[in-house]
Tab-separated table of C-alpha atoms in Angstrom:
chain	number	residue	atom	x	y	z
A	942	MET	CA	8.306	-65.766	62.509
A	943	SER	CA	7.144	-62.170	62.761
A	944	ILE	CA	3.904	-60.979	61.421
A	945	GLY	CA	3.883	-57.641	59.528
A	946	ASN	CA	5.994	-55.828	57.047
A	947	SER	CA	9.637	-56.509	56.777
A	948	PRO	CA	12.140	-53.626	56.746
A	949	GLU	CA	12.493	-54.117	53.032
A	950	ASP	CA	8.767	-53.671	52.608
A	951	GLU	CA	8.841	-50.453	54.632
A	952	ARG	CA	11.258	-48.780	52.188
A	953	PRO	CA	9.561	-46.128	50.014
A	954	PHE	CA	8.544	-47.287	46.579
A	955	GLU	CA	10.762	-45.861	43.868
A	956	ASP	CA	9.146	-45.306	40.518
A	957	VAL	CA	11.890	-45.671	37.981
A	958	SER	CA	9.511	-45.064	35.106
A	959	GLU	CA	9.811	-41.275	35.456
A	960	GLU	CA	13.576	-41.462	35.194
A	961	ALA	CA	13.413	-43.841	32.274
A	962	ARG	CA	10.851	-41.735	30.390
A	963	PRO	CA	12.491	-39.238	27.973
A	964	SER	CA	11.755	-35.541	28.228
A	965	ILE	CA	9.168	-33.868	25.983
A	966	GLY	CA	11.792	-32.342	23.746
A	967	ARG	CA	13.789	-35.563	23.393
A	968	ALA	CA	10.624	-37.524	22.628
A	969	LEU	CA	9.585	-35.076	19.892
A	970	LYS	CA	13.076	-34.955	18.412
A	971	GLN	CA	13.466	-38.742	18.368
A	972	ALA	CA	10.027	-39.160	16.785
A	973	ARG	CA	10.938	-36.593	14.122
A	974	ILE	CA	14.172	-38.425	13.323
A	975	ASP	CA	12.384	-41.792	13.232
A	976	ALA	CA	9.856	-40.290	10.795
A	977	GLY	CA	12.704	-39.123	8.526
A	978	LEU	CA	11.748	-35.461	8.876
A	979	THR	CA	13.988	-32.414	9.233
A	980	VAL	CA	13.203	-29.343	11.312
A	981	ASP	CA	12.397	-27.502	8.078
A	982	ASP	CA	9.907	-30.237	7.143
A	983	VAL	CA	8.153	-29.881	10.502
A	984	THR	CA	8.121	-26.095	10.236
A	985	ASN	CA	6.598	-26.190	6.755
A	986	ALA	CA	3.949	-28.677	7.883
A	987	THR	CA	2.974	-26.942	11.132
A	988	ARG	CA	3.865	-23.263	10.536
A	989	VAL	CA	5.723	-23.328	13.877
A	990	ARG	CA	8.889	-21.250	13.531
A	991	ILE	CA	12.237	-23.048	13.271
A	992	ALA	CA	13.601	-21.317	16.379
A	993	ILE	CA	10.632	-22.494	18.471
A	994	VAL	CA	10.960	-26.085	17.171
A	995	HIS	CA	14.641	-26.136	18.163
A	996	ALA	CA	13.812	-24.643	21.587
A	997	ILE	CA	11.061	-27.184	22.329
A	998	GLU	CA	13.300	-30.081	21.282
A	999	ALA	CA	15.829	-28.689	23.794
A	1000	ASP	CA	13.041	-28.564	26.470
A	1001	ASN	CA	13.118	-24.763	26.458
A	1002	PHE	CA	9.509	-23.560	26.401
A	1003	ALA	CA	10.175	-19.884	27.172
A	1004	PRO	CA	10.082	-18.761	23.490
A	1005	CYS	CA	6.537	-20.152	23.225
A	1006	GLY	CA	5.186	-17.157	25.146
A	1007	GLY	CA	3.250	-18.951	27.891
A	1008	ASP	CA	1.765	-22.277	28.912
A	1009	VAL	CA	-1.228	-22.034	26.579
A	1010	TYR	CA	0.975	-21.508	23.524
A	1011	ALA	CA	3.502	-24.110	24.685
A	1012	ARG	CA	0.749	-26.750	25.009
A	1013	GLY	CA	-0.548	-25.834	21.567
A	1014	HIS	CA	2.931	-26.173	20.008
A	1015	ILE	CA	3.518	-29.521	21.736
A	1016	ARG	CA	0.188	-30.843	20.414
A	1017	THR	CA	0.928	-29.597	16.868
A	1018	LEU	CA	4.481	-30.984	16.750
A	1019	ALA	CA	3.420	-34.330	18.208
A	1020	LYS	CA	0.793	-34.809	15.496
A	1021	ALA	CA	3.329	-33.834	12.811
A	1022	VAL	CA	5.778	-36.566	13.932
A	1023	HIS	CA	3.000	-39.138	14.538
A	1024	LEU	CA	3.047	-39.093	18.366
A	1025	ASP	CA	0.090	-39.160	20.737
A	1026	PRO	CA	0.089	-35.625	22.219
A	1027	ALA	CA	-1.869	-36.593	25.380
A	1028	PRO	CA	1.060	-38.127	27.358
A	1029	LEU	CA	3.337	-35.245	26.393
A	1030	LEU	CA	0.758	-32.674	27.509
A	1031	ALA	CA	0.257	-34.504	30.804
A	1032	GLN	CA	4.013	-34.559	31.303
A	1033	TYR	CA	4.185	-30.814	30.574
A	1034	ASP	CA	1.330	-30.047	32.985
A	1035	ALA	CA	2.973	-32.104	35.717
A	1036	SER	CA	6.225	-30.164	35.443
A	1037	HIS	CA	4.651	-26.699	34.960
A	1038	GLY	CA	2.026	-26.467	37.691
A	1039	GLY	CA	-0.889	-28.191	36.023
A	1040	ARG	CA	-3.153	-27.345	33.131
A	1041	PRO	CA	-3.971	-23.613	32.751
A	1042	ALA	CA	-7.306	-22.768	34.337
A	1043	PRO	CA	-10.036	-21.377	32.074
A	1044	THR	CA	-10.754	-17.680	32.247
A	1045	PRO	CA	-13.413	-17.086	34.947
A	1046	ALA	CA	-16.684	-15.596	33.814
A	1047	ALA	CA	-17.159	-13.436	36.915
A	1048	PRO	CA	-15.708	-10.226	35.417
A	1049	LEU	CA	-18.216	-10.440	32.591
A	1050	PHE	CA	-21.147	-10.513	34.985
A	1051	GLU	CA	-19.566	-7.764	37.040
A	1052	ALA	CA	-19.386	-5.604	33.931
A	1053	GLU	CA	-23.056	-6.246	33.345
A	1054	ARG	CA	-23.930	-5.161	36.900
A	1055	ILE	CA	-22.055	-1.878	36.740
A	1056	ARG	CA	-23.478	-0.953	33.349
A	1057	PRO	CA	-25.418	2.301	33.771
A	1058	GLU	CA	-29.153	2.108	33.555
A	1059	ARG	CA	-30.793	3.249	30.355
A	1060	ARG	CA	-32.215	6.696	30.718
A	1061	GLY	CA	-35.506	7.880	29.385
A	1062	PRO	CA	-35.847	10.080	26.307
A	1063	ASN	CA	-34.422	13.590	26.537
A	1064	TRP	CA	-37.600	15.633	26.078
A	1065	THR	CA	-35.744	18.951	26.284
A	1066	ALA	CA	-33.576	18.103	23.293
A	1067	ALA	CA	-36.626	16.851	21.389
A	1068	MET	CA	-38.493	20.126	22.006
A	1069	VAL	CA	-35.505	22.204	20.868
A	1070	ALA	CA	-35.240	20.139	17.705
A	1071	ALA	CA	-38.975	20.573	17.008
A	1072	ILE	CA	-38.742	24.362	17.462
A	1073	VAL	CA	-35.774	24.553	15.097
A	1074	ALA	CA	-37.679	22.512	12.513
A	1075	VAL	CA	-40.734	24.790	12.744
A	1076	VAL	CA	-38.639	27.960	12.377
A	1077	GLY	CA	-36.839	26.485	9.398
A	1078	PHE	CA	-40.132	25.496	7.735
A	1079	VAL	CA	-41.608	28.991	8.243
A	1080	GLY	CA	-38.507	30.623	6.789
A	1081	PHE	CA	-38.515	28.296	3.811
A	1082	THR	CA	-42.225	28.949	3.179
A	1083	ALA	CA	-41.699	32.716	3.295
A	1084	PHE	CA	-38.794	32.446	0.880
A	1085	LYS	CA	-40.850	30.357	-1.544
A	1086	GLY	CA	-43.725	32.878	-1.294
A	1087	ASP	CA	-41.449	35.797	-2.239
A	1088	ASP	CA	-40.071	33.787	-5.111
A	1089	GLY	CA	-43.606	33.046	-6.365
A	1090	GLY	CA	-44.516	36.753	-6.237
A	1091	GLY	CA	-41.533	37.619	-8.363
A	1092	LYS	CA	-42.534	35.049	-10.936
A	1093	SER	CA	-46.137	36.381	-11.096
A	1094	ALA	CA	-44.881	39.932	-11.574
A	1095	VAL	CA	-42.891	38.793	-14.562
A	1096	ALA	CA	-45.899	36.957	-15.951
A	1097	GLU	CA	-47.966	40.158	-15.764
A	1098	GLY	CA	-45.547	42.050	-17.955
A	1099	GLY	CA	-42.685	42.933	-15.624
A	1100	SER	CA	-39.031	42.901	-16.513
A	1101	THR	CA	-37.426	39.773	-17.907
A	1102	PRO	CA	-35.951	37.690	-15.062
A	1103	THR	CA	-32.206	37.307	-15.018
A	1104	ALA	CA	-30.551	33.943	-15.063
A	1105	ASP	CA	-30.079	32.193	-11.733
A	1106	LYS	CA	-26.606	33.052	-10.555
A	1107	THR	CA	-26.337	29.816	-8.637
A	1108	THR	CA	-26.715	27.691	-11.763
A	1109	PRO	CA	-23.221	26.891	-13.023
A	1110	THR	CA	-22.595	27.553	-16.664
A	1111	PRO	CA	-21.349	24.389	-18.327
A	1112	LYS	CA	-17.829	24.740	-19.559
A	1113	THR	CA	-17.025	23.610	-23.033
A	1114	ASP	CA	-13.588	22.386	-23.803
A	1115	LYS	CA	-12.351	24.786	-26.391
A	1116	PRO	CA	-10.092	23.041	-28.882
A	1117	LYS	CA	-6.540	24.220	-28.808
A	1118	ASP	CA	-5.588	26.336	-31.741
A	1119	PRO	CA	-2.676	24.894	-33.674
A	1120	GLU	CA	0.565	26.628	-32.851
A	1121	PRO	CA	1.427	29.029	-35.640
A	1122	GLU	CA	4.783	28.808	-37.251
A	1123	PRO	CA	7.285	31.370	-35.938
A	1124	SER	CA	7.045	34.687	-37.692
A	1125	ASP	CA	9.979	36.802	-38.810
A	1126	SER	CA	9.710	38.811	-35.614
A	1127	ALA	CA	9.832	35.616	-33.556
A	1128	ILE	CA	12.907	34.472	-35.450
A	1129	ALA	CA	14.532	37.841	-34.841
A	1130	ALA	CA	13.788	37.541	-31.121
A	1131	VAL	CA	15.795	34.299	-30.788
A	1132	PRO	CA	19.175	35.008	-29.108
A	1133	GLN	CA	21.874	35.121	-31.766
A	1134	ASP	CA	24.644	34.038	-29.386
A	1135	LYS	CA	22.899	30.755	-28.492
A	1136	VAL	CA	21.393	27.785	-30.246
A	1137	THR	CA	17.669	27.384	-29.572
A	1138	VAL	CA	15.831	24.154	-30.410
A	1139	GLN	CA	12.078	23.617	-30.035
A	1140	VAL	CA	10.770	20.027	-30.250
A	1141	SER	CA	6.985	19.534	-30.708
A	1142	ALA	CA	5.154	16.191	-30.913
A	1143	VAL	CA	2.353	16.964	-33.387
A	1144	ASP	CA	1.643	13.636	-35.105
A	1145	GLY	CA	2.050	11.228	-32.187
A	1146	ARG	CA	4.388	10.613	-29.331
A	1147	SER	CA	8.128	10.144	-29.473
A	1148	TRP	CA	10.999	9.503	-27.118
A	1149	VAL	CA	13.392	12.469	-27.156
A	1150	GLY	CA	16.940	12.725	-25.812
A	1151	VAL	CA	18.654	16.149	-25.586
A	1152	LYS	CA	22.261	16.935	-24.545
A	1153	ASP	CA	24.228	20.202	-24.387
A	1154	HIS	CA	27.745	20.782	-25.796
A	1155	ASN	CA	29.287	19.276	-22.633
A	1156	GLY	CA	27.305	16.045	-23.042
A	1157	ARG	CA	25.054	16.847	-20.066
A	1158	MET	CA	21.581	15.337	-20.465
A	1159	LEU	CA	18.934	18.081	-20.658
A	1160	PHE	CA	15.938	15.846	-21.398
A	1161	ASP	CA	15.445	12.096	-21.635
A	1162	ASP	CA	11.768	11.169	-21.690
A	1163	LEU	CA	8.675	10.428	-23.748
A	1164	LEU	CA	7.153	13.485	-25.406
A	1165	LYS	CA	3.385	12.954	-25.687
A	1166	GLN	CA	1.308	14.209	-28.597
A	1167	GLY	CA	0.647	17.926	-28.197
A	1168	ASP	CA	3.649	18.488	-25.895
A	1169	SER	CA	6.444	20.883	-26.781
A	1170	LYS	CA	9.890	21.470	-25.233
A	1171	THR	CA	12.467	24.233	-25.889
A	1172	PHE	CA	16.193	23.900	-25.184
A	1173	GLN	CA	19.085	26.401	-25.375
A	1174	ASP	CA	22.856	26.118	-25.218
A	1175	SER	CA	25.739	28.501	-25.836
A	1176	GLU	CA	27.300	26.279	-28.524
A	1177	LYS	CA	25.285	23.275	-29.702
A	1178	ILE	CA	22.380	20.942	-29.024
A	1179	ASN	CA	22.553	17.190	-29.661
A	1180	LEU	CA	19.212	15.469	-30.367
A	1181	VAL	CA	17.983	11.880	-30.593
A	1182	LEU	CA	14.415	11.504	-31.902
A	1183	GLY	CA	12.878	8.069	-31.325
A	1184	ASP	CA	10.059	8.709	-33.843
A	1185	ALA	CA	11.178	11.604	-35.989
A	1186	GLY	CA	8.058	11.398	-38.174
A	1187	ALA	CA	5.913	12.585	-35.239
A	1188	ILE	CA	8.094	15.635	-34.503
A	1189	ASP	CA	8.076	19.240	-35.738
A	1190	LEU	CA	11.482	20.812	-35.148
A	1191	TYR	CA	12.367	24.526	-34.961
A	1192	VAL	CA	16.019	25.578	-34.771
A	1193	ASN	CA	16.860	29.192	-33.996
A	1194	GLY	CA	13.281	30.137	-34.846
A	1195	LYS	CA	13.199	28.347	-38.216
A	1196	LYS	CA	11.305	25.139	-38.976
A	1197	ILE	CA	13.295	22.141	-40.167
A	1198	ASP	CA	11.472	20.734	-43.199
A	1199	ASP	CA	13.239	17.371	-43.423
A	1200	ASP	CA	10.924	14.593	-44.594
A	1201	TRP	CA	11.315	12.149	-41.707
A	1202	GLN	CA	9.396	8.895	-41.975
A	1203	PRO	CA	7.177	7.626	-39.117
A	1204	GLY	CA	9.190	5.456	-36.736
A	1205	ALA	CA	12.539	6.709	-38.042
A	1206	VAL	CA	15.249	7.351	-35.420
A	1207	GLU	CA	17.244	10.533	-36.093
A	1208	ARG	CA	20.440	11.757	-34.416
A	1209	LEU	CA	20.935	15.486	-35.017
A	1210	THR	CA	23.287	18.277	-33.930
A	1211	TYR	CA	22.513	22.004	-34.257
A	1212	THR	CA	24.729	25.035	-33.588
A	1213	LYS	CA	24.375	28.810	-33.613
A	1214	GLY	CA	23.404	30.474	-36.876
A	1215	ASP	CA	21.357	28.890	-39.642
A	1216	PRO	CA	20.052	25.371	-38.875
A	1217	GLN	CA	22.381	22.733	-40.197
A	1218	ALA	CA	21.952	19.131	-39.164
A	1219	GLY	CA	25.216	17.638	-37.940
């Protein structure tokens, strides 16, 4: 009977647990399925994009953007599907060169060492600034003295001082004069071979639509109170007034005196010659 190890004992030990253990992606996917969750459910819960979830479940960690982000995604997904992230992270570190090392602090201290030393105060610049301040004060004092002499001369009976030109004169908003009705000369100046229509919003605002004889839209907008628009065509003008009661209308230089009610919608057509509503 021999003493020592038998040949069978000298064979290398084979750890079958590594082969039997599923990959990180398969473990996460199986846990997700066991939890009854879809990829969309995991994405909504973790804010990890769908494409990255699919890639990790396929053991493709390249879309993560690096080991630090990959470890973070593994930890987040494991918690979402109720797995302990520690074994998965250890498995990832073992297959990807170990856990990422922390950023060394040496460059920070190096930056501190090469920082330039603080210099003393710049006395030359301070002296120049002081000289400029003194010159400015002397000039200001002289200017104030001349101004005081002028005032005393006026007090002793000199000429009346003029208003300070630098003081802005307040502007007053001058109310707009109401537009006068067209005179006979204005009516005569209107081209006789065209139809001319002037629309003025005097009592409020109104939507106005204007088309020429070809049906082309000349104006389609809101006319605010105080606004006025003039339109011309060789044959006729078609009008739609959204609030005819707010509108003053002049056709070929003559005012249309129809008694339109506020809020009334009017559809009108005017041609050359005397105004006649179509």
